[in-house]
PDB file of C-alpha atoms in Angstrom:
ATOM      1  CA  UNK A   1     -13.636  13.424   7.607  1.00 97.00           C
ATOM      2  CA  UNK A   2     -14.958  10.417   5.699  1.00 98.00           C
ATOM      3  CA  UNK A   3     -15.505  10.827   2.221  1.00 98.00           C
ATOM      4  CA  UNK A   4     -17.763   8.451   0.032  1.00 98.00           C
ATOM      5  CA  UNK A   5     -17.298   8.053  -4.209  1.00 98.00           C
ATOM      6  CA  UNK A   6     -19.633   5.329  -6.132  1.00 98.00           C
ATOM      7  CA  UNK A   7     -20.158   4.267  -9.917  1.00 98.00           C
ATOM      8  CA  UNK A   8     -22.544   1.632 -10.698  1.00 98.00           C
ATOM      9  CA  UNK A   9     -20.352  -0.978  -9.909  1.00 98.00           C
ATOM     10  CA  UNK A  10     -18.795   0.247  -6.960  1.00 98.00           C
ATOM     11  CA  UNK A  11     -18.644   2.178  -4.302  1.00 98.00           C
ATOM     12  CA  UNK A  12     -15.415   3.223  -1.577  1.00 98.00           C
ATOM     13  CA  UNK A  13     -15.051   5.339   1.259  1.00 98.00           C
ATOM     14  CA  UNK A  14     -11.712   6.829   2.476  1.00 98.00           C
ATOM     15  CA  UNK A  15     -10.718   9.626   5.145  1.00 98.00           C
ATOM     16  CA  UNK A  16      -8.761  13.077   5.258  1.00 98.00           C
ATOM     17  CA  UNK A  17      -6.825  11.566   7.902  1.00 98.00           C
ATOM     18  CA  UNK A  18      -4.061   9.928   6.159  1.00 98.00           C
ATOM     19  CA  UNK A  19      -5.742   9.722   3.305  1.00 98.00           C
ATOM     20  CA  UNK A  20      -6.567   6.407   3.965  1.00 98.00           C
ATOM     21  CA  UNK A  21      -8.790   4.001   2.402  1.00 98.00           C
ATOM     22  CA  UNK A  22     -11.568   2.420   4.285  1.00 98.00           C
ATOM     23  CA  UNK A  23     -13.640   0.607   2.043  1.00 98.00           C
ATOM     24  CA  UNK A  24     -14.414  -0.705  -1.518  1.00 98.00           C
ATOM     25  CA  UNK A  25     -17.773  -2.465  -1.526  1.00 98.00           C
ATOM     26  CA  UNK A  26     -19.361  -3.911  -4.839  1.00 98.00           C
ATOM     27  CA  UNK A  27     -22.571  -2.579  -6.195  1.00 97.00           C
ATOM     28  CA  UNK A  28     -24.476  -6.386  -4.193  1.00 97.00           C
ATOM     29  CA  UNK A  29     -22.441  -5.062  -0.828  1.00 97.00           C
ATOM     30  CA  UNK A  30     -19.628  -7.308  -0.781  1.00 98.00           C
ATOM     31  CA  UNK A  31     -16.994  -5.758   1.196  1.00 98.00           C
ATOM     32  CA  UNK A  32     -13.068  -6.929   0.244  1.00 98.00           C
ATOM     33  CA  UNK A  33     -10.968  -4.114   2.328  1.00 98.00           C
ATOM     34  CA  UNK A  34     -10.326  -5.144   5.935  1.00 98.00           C
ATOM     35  CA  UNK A  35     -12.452  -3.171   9.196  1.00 98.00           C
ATOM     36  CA  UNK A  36      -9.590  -1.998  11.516  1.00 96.00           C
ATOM     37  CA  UNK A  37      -9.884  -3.901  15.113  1.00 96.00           C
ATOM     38  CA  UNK A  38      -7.173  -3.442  17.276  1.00 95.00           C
ATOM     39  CA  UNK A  39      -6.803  -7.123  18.435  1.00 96.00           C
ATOM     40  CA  UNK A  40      -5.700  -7.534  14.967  1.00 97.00           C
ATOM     41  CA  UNK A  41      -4.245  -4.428  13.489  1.00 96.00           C
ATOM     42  CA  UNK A  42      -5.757  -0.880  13.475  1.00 96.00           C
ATOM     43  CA  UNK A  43      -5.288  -0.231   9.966  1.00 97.00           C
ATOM     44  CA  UNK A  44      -7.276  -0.793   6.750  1.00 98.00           C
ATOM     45  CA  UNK A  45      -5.276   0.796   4.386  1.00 98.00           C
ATOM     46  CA  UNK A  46      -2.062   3.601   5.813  1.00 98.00           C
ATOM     47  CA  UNK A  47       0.032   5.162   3.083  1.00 98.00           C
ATOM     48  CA  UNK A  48       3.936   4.480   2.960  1.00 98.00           C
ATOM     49  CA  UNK A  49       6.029   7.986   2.553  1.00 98.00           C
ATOM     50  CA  UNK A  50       8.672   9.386   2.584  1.00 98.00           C
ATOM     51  CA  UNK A  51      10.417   5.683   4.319  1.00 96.00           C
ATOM     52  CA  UNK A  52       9.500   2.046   4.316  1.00 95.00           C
ATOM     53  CA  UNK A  53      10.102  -0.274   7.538  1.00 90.00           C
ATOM     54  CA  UNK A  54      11.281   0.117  10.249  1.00 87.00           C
ATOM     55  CA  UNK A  55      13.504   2.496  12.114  1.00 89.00           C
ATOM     56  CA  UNK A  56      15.530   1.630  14.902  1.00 85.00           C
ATOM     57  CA  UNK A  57      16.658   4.744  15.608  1.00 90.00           C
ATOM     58  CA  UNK A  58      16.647   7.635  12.661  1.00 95.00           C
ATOM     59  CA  UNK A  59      17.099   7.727   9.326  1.00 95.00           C
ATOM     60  CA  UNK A  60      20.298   9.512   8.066  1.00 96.00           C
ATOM     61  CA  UNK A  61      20.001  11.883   5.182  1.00 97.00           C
ATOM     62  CA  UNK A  62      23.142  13.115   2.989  1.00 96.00           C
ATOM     63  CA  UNK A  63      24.870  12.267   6.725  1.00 96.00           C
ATOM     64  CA  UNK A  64      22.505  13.961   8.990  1.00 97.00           C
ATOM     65  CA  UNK A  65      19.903  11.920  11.320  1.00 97.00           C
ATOM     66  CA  UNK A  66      16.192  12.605  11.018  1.00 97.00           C
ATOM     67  CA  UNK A  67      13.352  10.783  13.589  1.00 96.00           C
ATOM     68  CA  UNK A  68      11.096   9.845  10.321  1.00 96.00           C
ATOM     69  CA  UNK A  69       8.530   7.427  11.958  1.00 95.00           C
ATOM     70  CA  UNK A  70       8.422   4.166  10.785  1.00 93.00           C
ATOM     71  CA  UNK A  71       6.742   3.523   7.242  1.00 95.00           C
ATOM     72  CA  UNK A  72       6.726   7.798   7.250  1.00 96.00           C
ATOM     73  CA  UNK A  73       4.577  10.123   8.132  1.00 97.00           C
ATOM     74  CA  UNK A  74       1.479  10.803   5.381  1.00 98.00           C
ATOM     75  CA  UNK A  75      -0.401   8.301   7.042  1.00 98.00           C
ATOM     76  CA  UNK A  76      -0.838  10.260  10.257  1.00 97.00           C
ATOM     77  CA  UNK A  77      -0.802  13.886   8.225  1.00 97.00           C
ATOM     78  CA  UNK A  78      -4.199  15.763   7.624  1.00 97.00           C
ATOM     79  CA  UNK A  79      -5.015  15.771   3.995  1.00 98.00           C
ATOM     80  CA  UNK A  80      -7.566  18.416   2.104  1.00 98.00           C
ATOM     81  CA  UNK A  81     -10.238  17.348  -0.384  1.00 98.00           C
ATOM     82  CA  UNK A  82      -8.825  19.252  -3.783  1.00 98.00           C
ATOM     83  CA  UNK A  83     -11.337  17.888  -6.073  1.00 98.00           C
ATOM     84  CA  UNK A  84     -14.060  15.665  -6.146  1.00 98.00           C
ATOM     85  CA  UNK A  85     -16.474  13.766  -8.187  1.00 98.00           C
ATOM     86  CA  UNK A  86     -19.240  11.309  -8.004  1.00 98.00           C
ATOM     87  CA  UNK A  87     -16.565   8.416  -9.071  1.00 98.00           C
ATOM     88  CA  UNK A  88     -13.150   9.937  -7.394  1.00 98.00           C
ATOM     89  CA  UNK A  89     -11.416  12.444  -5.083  1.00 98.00           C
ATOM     90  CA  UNK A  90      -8.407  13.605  -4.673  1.00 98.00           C
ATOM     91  CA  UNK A  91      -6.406  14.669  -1.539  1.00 98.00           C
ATOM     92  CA  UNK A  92      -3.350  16.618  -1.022  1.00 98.00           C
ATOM     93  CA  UNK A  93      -0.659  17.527   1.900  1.00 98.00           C
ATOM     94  CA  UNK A  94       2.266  19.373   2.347  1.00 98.00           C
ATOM     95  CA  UNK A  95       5.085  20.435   4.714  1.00 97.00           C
ATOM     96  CA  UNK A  96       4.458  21.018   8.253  1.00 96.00           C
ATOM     97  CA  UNK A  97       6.024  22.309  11.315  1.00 96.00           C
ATOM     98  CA  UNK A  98       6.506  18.899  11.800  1.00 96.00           C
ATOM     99  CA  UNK A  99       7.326  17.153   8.614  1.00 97.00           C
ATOM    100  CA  UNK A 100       9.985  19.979   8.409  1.00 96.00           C
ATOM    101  CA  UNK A 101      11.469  18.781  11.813  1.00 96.00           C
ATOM    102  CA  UNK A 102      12.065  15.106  10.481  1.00 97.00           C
ATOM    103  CA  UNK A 103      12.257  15.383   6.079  1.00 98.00           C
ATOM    104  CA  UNK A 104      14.597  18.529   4.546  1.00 97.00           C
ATOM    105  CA  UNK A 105      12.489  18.563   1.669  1.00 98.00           C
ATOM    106  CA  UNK A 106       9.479  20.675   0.489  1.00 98.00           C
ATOM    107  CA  UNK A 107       7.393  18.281  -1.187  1.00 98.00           C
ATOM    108  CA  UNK A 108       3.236  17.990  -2.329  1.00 98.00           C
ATOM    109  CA  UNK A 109       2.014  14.303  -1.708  1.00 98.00           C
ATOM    110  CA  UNK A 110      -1.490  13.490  -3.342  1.00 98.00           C
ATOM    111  CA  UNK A 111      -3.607  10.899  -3.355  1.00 98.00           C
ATOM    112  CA  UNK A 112      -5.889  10.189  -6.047  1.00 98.00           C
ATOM    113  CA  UNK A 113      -8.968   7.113  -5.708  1.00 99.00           C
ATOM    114  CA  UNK A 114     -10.739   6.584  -8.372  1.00 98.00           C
ATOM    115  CA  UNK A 115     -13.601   3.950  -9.437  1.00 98.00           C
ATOM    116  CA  UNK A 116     -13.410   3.065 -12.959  1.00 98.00           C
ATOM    117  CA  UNK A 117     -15.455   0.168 -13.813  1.00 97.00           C
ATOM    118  CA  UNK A 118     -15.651  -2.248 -11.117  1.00 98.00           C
ATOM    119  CA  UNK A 119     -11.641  -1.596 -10.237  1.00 98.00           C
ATOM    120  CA  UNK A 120     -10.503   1.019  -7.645  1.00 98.00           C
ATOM    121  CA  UNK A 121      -7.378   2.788  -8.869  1.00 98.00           C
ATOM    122  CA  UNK A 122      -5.072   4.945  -6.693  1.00 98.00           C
ATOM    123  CA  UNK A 123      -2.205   7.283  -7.478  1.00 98.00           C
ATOM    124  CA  UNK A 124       0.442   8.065  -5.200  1.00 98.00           C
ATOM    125  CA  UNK A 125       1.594  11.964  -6.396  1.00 98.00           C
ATOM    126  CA  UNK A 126       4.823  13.289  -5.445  1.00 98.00           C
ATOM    127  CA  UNK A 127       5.944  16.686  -6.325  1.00 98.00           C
ATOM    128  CA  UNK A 128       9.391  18.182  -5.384  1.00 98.00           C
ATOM    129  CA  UNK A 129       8.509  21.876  -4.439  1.00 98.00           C
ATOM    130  CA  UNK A 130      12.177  22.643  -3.895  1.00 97.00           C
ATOM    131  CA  UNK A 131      15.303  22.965  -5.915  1.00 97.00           C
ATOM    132  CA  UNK A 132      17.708  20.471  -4.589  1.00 97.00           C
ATOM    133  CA  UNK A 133      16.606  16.811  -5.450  1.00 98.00           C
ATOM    134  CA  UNK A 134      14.700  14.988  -3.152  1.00 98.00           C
ATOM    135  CA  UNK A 135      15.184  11.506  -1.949  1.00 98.00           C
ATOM    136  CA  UNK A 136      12.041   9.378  -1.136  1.00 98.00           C
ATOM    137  CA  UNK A 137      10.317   5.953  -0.677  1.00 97.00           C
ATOM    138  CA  UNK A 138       6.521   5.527  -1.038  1.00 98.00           C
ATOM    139  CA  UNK A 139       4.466   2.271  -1.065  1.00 98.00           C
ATOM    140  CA  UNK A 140       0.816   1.085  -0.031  1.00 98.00           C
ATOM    141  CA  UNK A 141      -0.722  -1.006   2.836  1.00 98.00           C
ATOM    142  CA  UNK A 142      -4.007  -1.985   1.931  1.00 98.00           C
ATOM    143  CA  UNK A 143      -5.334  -5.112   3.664  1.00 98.00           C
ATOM    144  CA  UNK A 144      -7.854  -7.727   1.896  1.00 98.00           C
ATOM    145  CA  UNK A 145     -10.247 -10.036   3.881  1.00 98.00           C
ATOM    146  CA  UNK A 146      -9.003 -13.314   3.778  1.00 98.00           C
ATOM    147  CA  UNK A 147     -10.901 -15.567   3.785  1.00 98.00           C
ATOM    148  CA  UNK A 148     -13.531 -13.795   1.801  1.00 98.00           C
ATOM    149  CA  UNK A 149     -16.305 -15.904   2.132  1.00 97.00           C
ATOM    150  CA  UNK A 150     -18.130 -17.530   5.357  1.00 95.00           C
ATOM    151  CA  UNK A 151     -16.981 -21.158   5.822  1.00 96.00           C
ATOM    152  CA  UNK A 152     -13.609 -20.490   4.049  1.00 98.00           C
ATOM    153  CA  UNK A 153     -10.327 -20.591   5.630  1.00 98.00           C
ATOM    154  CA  UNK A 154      -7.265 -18.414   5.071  1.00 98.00           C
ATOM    155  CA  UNK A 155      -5.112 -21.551   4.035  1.00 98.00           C
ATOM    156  CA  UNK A 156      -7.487 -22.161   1.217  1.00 98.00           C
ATOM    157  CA  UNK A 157      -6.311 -18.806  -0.358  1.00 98.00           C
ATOM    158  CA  UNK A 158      -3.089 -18.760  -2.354  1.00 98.00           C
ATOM    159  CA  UNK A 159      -1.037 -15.938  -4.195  1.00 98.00           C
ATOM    160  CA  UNK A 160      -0.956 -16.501  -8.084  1.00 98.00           C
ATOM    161  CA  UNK A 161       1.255 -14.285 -10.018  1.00 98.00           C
ATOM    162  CA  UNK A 162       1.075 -13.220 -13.703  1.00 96.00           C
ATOM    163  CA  UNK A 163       4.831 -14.137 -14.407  1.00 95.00           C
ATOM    164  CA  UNK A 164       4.474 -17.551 -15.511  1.00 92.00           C
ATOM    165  CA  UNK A 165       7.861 -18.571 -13.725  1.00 95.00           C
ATOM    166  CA  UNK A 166       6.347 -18.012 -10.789  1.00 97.00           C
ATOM    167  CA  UNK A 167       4.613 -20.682  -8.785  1.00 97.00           C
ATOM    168  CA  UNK A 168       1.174 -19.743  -6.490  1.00 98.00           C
ATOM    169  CA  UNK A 169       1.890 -19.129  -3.029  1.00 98.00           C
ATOM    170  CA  UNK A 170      -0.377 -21.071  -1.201  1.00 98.00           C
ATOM    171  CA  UNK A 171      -1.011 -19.713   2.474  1.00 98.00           C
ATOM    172  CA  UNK A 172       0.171 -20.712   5.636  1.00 98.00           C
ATOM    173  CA  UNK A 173      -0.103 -18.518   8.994  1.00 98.00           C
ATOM    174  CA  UNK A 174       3.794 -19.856   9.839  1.00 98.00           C
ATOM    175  CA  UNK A 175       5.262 -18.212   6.619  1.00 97.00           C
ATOM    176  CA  UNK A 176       4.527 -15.016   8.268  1.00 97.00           C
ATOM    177  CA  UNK A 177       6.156 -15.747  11.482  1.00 96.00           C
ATOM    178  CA  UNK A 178       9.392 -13.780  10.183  1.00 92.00           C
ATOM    179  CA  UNK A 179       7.426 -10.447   8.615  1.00 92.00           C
ATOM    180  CA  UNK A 180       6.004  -9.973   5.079  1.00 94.00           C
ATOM    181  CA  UNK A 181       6.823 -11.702   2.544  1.00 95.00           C
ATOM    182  CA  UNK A 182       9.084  -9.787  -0.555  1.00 95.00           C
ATOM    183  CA  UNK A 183       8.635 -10.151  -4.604  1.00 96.00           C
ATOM    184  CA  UNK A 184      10.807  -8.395  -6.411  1.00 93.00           C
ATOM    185  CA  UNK A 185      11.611  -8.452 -10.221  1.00 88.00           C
ATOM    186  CA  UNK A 186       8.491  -9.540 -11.346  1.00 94.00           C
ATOM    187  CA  UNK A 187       7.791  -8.474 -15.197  1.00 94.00           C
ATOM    188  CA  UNK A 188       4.228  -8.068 -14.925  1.00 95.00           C
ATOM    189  CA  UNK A 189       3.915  -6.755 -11.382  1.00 97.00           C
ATOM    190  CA  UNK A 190       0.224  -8.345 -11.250  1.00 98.00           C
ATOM    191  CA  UNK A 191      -1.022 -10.430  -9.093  1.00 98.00           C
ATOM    192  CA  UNK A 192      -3.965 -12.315  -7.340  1.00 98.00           C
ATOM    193  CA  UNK A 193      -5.288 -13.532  -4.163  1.00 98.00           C
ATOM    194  CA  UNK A 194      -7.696 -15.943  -4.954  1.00 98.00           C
ATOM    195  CA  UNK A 195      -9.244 -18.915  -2.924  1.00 98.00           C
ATOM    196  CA  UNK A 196      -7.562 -22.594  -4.858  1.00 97.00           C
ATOM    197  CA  UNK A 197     -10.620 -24.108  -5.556  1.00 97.00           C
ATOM    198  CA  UNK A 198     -13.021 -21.149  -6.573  1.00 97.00           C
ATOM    199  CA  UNK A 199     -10.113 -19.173  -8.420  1.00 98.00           C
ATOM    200  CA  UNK A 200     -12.425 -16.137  -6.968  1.00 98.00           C
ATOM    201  CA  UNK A 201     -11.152 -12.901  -4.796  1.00 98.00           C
ATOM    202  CA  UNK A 202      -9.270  -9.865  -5.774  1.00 98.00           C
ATOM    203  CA  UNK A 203      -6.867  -9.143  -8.503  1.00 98.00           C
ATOM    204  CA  UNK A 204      -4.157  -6.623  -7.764  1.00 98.00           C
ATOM    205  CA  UNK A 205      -1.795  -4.346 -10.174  1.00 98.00           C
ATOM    206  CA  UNK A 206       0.742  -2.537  -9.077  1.00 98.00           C
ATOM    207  CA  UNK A 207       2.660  -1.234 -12.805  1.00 98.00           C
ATOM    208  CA  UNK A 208       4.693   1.686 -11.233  1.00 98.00           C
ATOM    209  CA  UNK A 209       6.261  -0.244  -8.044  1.00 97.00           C
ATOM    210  CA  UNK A 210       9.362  -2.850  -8.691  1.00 96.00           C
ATOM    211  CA  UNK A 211       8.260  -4.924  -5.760  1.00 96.00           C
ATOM    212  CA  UNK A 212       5.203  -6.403  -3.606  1.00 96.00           C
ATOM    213  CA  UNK A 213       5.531  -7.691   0.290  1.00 96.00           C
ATOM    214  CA  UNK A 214       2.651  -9.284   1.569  1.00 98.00           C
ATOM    215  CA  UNK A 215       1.936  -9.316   5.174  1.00 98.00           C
ATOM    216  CA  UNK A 216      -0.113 -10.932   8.128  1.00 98.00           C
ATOM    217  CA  UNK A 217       0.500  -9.870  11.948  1.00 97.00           C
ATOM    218  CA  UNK A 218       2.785 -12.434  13.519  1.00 96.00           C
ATOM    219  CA  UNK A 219       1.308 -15.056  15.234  1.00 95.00           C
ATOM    220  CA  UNK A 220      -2.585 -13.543  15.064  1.00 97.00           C
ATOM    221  CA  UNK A 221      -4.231 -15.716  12.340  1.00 97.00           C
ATOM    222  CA  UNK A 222      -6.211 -12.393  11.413  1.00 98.00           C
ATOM    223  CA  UNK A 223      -8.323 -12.951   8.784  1.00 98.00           C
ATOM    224  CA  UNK A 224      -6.891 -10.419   6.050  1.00 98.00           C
ATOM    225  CA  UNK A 225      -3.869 -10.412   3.970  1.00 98.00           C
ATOM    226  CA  UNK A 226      -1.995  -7.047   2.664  1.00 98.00           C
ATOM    227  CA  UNK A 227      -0.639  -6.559  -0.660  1.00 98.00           C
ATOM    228  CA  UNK A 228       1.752  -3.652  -0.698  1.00 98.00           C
ATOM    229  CA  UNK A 229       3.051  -2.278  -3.833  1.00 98.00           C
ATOM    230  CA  UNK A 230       6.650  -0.750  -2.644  1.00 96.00           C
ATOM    231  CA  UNK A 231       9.567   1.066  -4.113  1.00 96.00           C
ATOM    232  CA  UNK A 232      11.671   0.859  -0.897  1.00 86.00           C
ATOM    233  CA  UNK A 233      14.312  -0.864   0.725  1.00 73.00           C
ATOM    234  CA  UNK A 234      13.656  -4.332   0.766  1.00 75.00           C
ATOM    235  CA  UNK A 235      13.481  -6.939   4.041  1.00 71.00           C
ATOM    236  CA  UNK A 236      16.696  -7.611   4.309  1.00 69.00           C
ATOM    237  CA  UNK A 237      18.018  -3.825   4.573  1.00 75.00           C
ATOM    238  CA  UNK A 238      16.280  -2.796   7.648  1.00 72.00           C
ATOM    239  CA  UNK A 239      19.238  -2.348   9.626  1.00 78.00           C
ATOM    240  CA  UNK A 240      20.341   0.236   6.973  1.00 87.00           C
ATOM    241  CA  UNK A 241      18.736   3.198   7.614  1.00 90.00           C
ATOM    242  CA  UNK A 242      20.492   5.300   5.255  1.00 94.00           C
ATOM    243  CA  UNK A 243      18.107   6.707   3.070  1.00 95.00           C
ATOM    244  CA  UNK A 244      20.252   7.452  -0.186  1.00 95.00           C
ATOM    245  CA  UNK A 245      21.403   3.632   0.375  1.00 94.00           C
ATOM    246  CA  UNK A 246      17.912   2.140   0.769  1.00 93.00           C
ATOM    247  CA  UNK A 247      17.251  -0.404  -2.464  1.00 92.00           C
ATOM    248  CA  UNK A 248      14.500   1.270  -4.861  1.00 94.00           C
ATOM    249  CA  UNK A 249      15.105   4.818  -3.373  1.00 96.00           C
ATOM    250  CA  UNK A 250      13.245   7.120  -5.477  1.00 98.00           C
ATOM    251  CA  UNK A 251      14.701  10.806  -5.999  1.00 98.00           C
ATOM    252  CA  UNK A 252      13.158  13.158  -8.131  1.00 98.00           C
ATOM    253  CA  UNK A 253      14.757  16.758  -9.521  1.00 98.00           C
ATOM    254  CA  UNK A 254      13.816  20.190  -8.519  1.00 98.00           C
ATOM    255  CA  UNK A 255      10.503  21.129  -9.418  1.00 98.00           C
ATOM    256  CA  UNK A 256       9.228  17.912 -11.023  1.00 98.00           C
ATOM    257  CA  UNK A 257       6.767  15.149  -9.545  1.00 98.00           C
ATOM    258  CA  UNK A 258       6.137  11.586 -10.318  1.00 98.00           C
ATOM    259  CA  UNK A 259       2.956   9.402 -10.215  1.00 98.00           C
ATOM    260  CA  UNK A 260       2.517   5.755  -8.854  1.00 98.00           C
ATOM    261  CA  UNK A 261      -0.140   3.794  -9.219  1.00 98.00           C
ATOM    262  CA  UNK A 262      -1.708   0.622  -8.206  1.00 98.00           C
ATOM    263  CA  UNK A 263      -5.298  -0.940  -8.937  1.00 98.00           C
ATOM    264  CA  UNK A 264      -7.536  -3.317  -7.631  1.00 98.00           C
ATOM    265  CA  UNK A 265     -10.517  -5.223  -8.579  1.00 98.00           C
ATOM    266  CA  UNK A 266     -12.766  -8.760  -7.834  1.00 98.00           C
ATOM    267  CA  UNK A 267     -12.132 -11.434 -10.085  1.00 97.00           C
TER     268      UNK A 267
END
């Protein structure tokens, strides 16, 4: 089921299916999220939880293997509407029969869109139904146009983050041809992709996540870019498929839950 929230600025659409976001059109019609096609990549926007990357085989747990897809299962579970407004909506899932079969943990995972202004915020809830502490990572996938505009080109566009130490990433297809691209330790976990000569496209904040990969399908030239917000294990630990070892592993006491946000918005 599709489900549609609007403000004057602003309007988005996302689904129960995964949760995931489809669409964030300004109040003129300007669409910014990617529209899946399958010669490119299927998605628009799948949410990361409870693993990031890739898994070879399983994922070991406190030394016992689970089959955890890759980049988790949320974005393939069916989520319920538990409130809704004009401006937001929030969605919620739980264990299954499955989940059960592949994560030991009895967990609530929420997501939460909301317009506010012209910027699209979403929250990431986890809540630890059990007693033992629960291990997790979570992260987000949504994909950006790029180029934005008709006549641009996705070299034109370039990565400019709020750390001043930090030069602009200008873009090149080739510096993809290994898998995302990793930022970690950046103080003000903002950043934008903007085209170098307008300075316009989309600003992106991600204050609860300690890193951001960006990503391209290898050798495609498809005309988006991702921005994920992460706390997982980073590119280099994807052979390591222990989750307790996993870099940024998140675990969270009995009975508690956590909240991670990121935001978007045209600049």
């Amino acid at each position: 089921m599709k489900i549609s929230i609007r403000n004057e600025h602003a309007s988005a659409v996302c689904q129960t299916h995964g949760a995931e976001l489809l669409s964030y059109r300004t109040a003129a019609g300007k669409e910014y999220l990617w529209q899946k096609d399958p010669a490119y990549w299927a998605k628009t926007s799948p949410v990361l939880f409870p693993y990031i990357g890739a898994v070879p085989e399983t994922v070991t747990i406190h030394g016992k293997a689970y089959a955890i897809p890759r980049h988790g299962f949320v974005k393939d579970a069916d989520f319920e509407v538990t409130e809704q407004g004009e401006d937001y909506v929030v969605l919620s899932t739980g264990v299954s029969a499955f989940t059960a079969s592949v994560y030991p943990y009895d967990f609530r995972f929420t997501v939460t869109f909301r317009l506010e202004g012209a910027a699209l915020s979403a929250v990431y809830g986890v809540s630890n139904l059990g007693a033992e502490e629960m291990p997790f990572l979570v992260g987000g996938h949504p994909a950006f146009f790029c180029p934005m505009e008709e006549g641009e080109h996705f070299t034109e566009y370039m990565l400019r983050f709020e750390d001043e130490d930090v030069p602009d990433l200008h873009l090149a297809y080739p510096m993809f041809d290994n898998d995302a691209i990793l930022y970690e330790d950046l103080k003000r976990r903002s950043v934008r992709l903007i085209h170098q000569d307008t300075l316009k496209g989309v600003r992106f904040d991600f204050p609860d996540y300690p890193s951001a990969a960006f990503w391209t399908p290898i050798k495609k030239d498809a005309p988006f870019l991702c921005i994920e917000p992460w706390c997982g294990g980073t590119m280099d630990q994807v052979s390591n498929t222990n989750l307790l070892e996993k870099k940024y592993v998140q675990t969270l006491p009995g009975g508690q839950s956590r909240d991670y946000l990121f935001r978007f918005e045209p600049c």
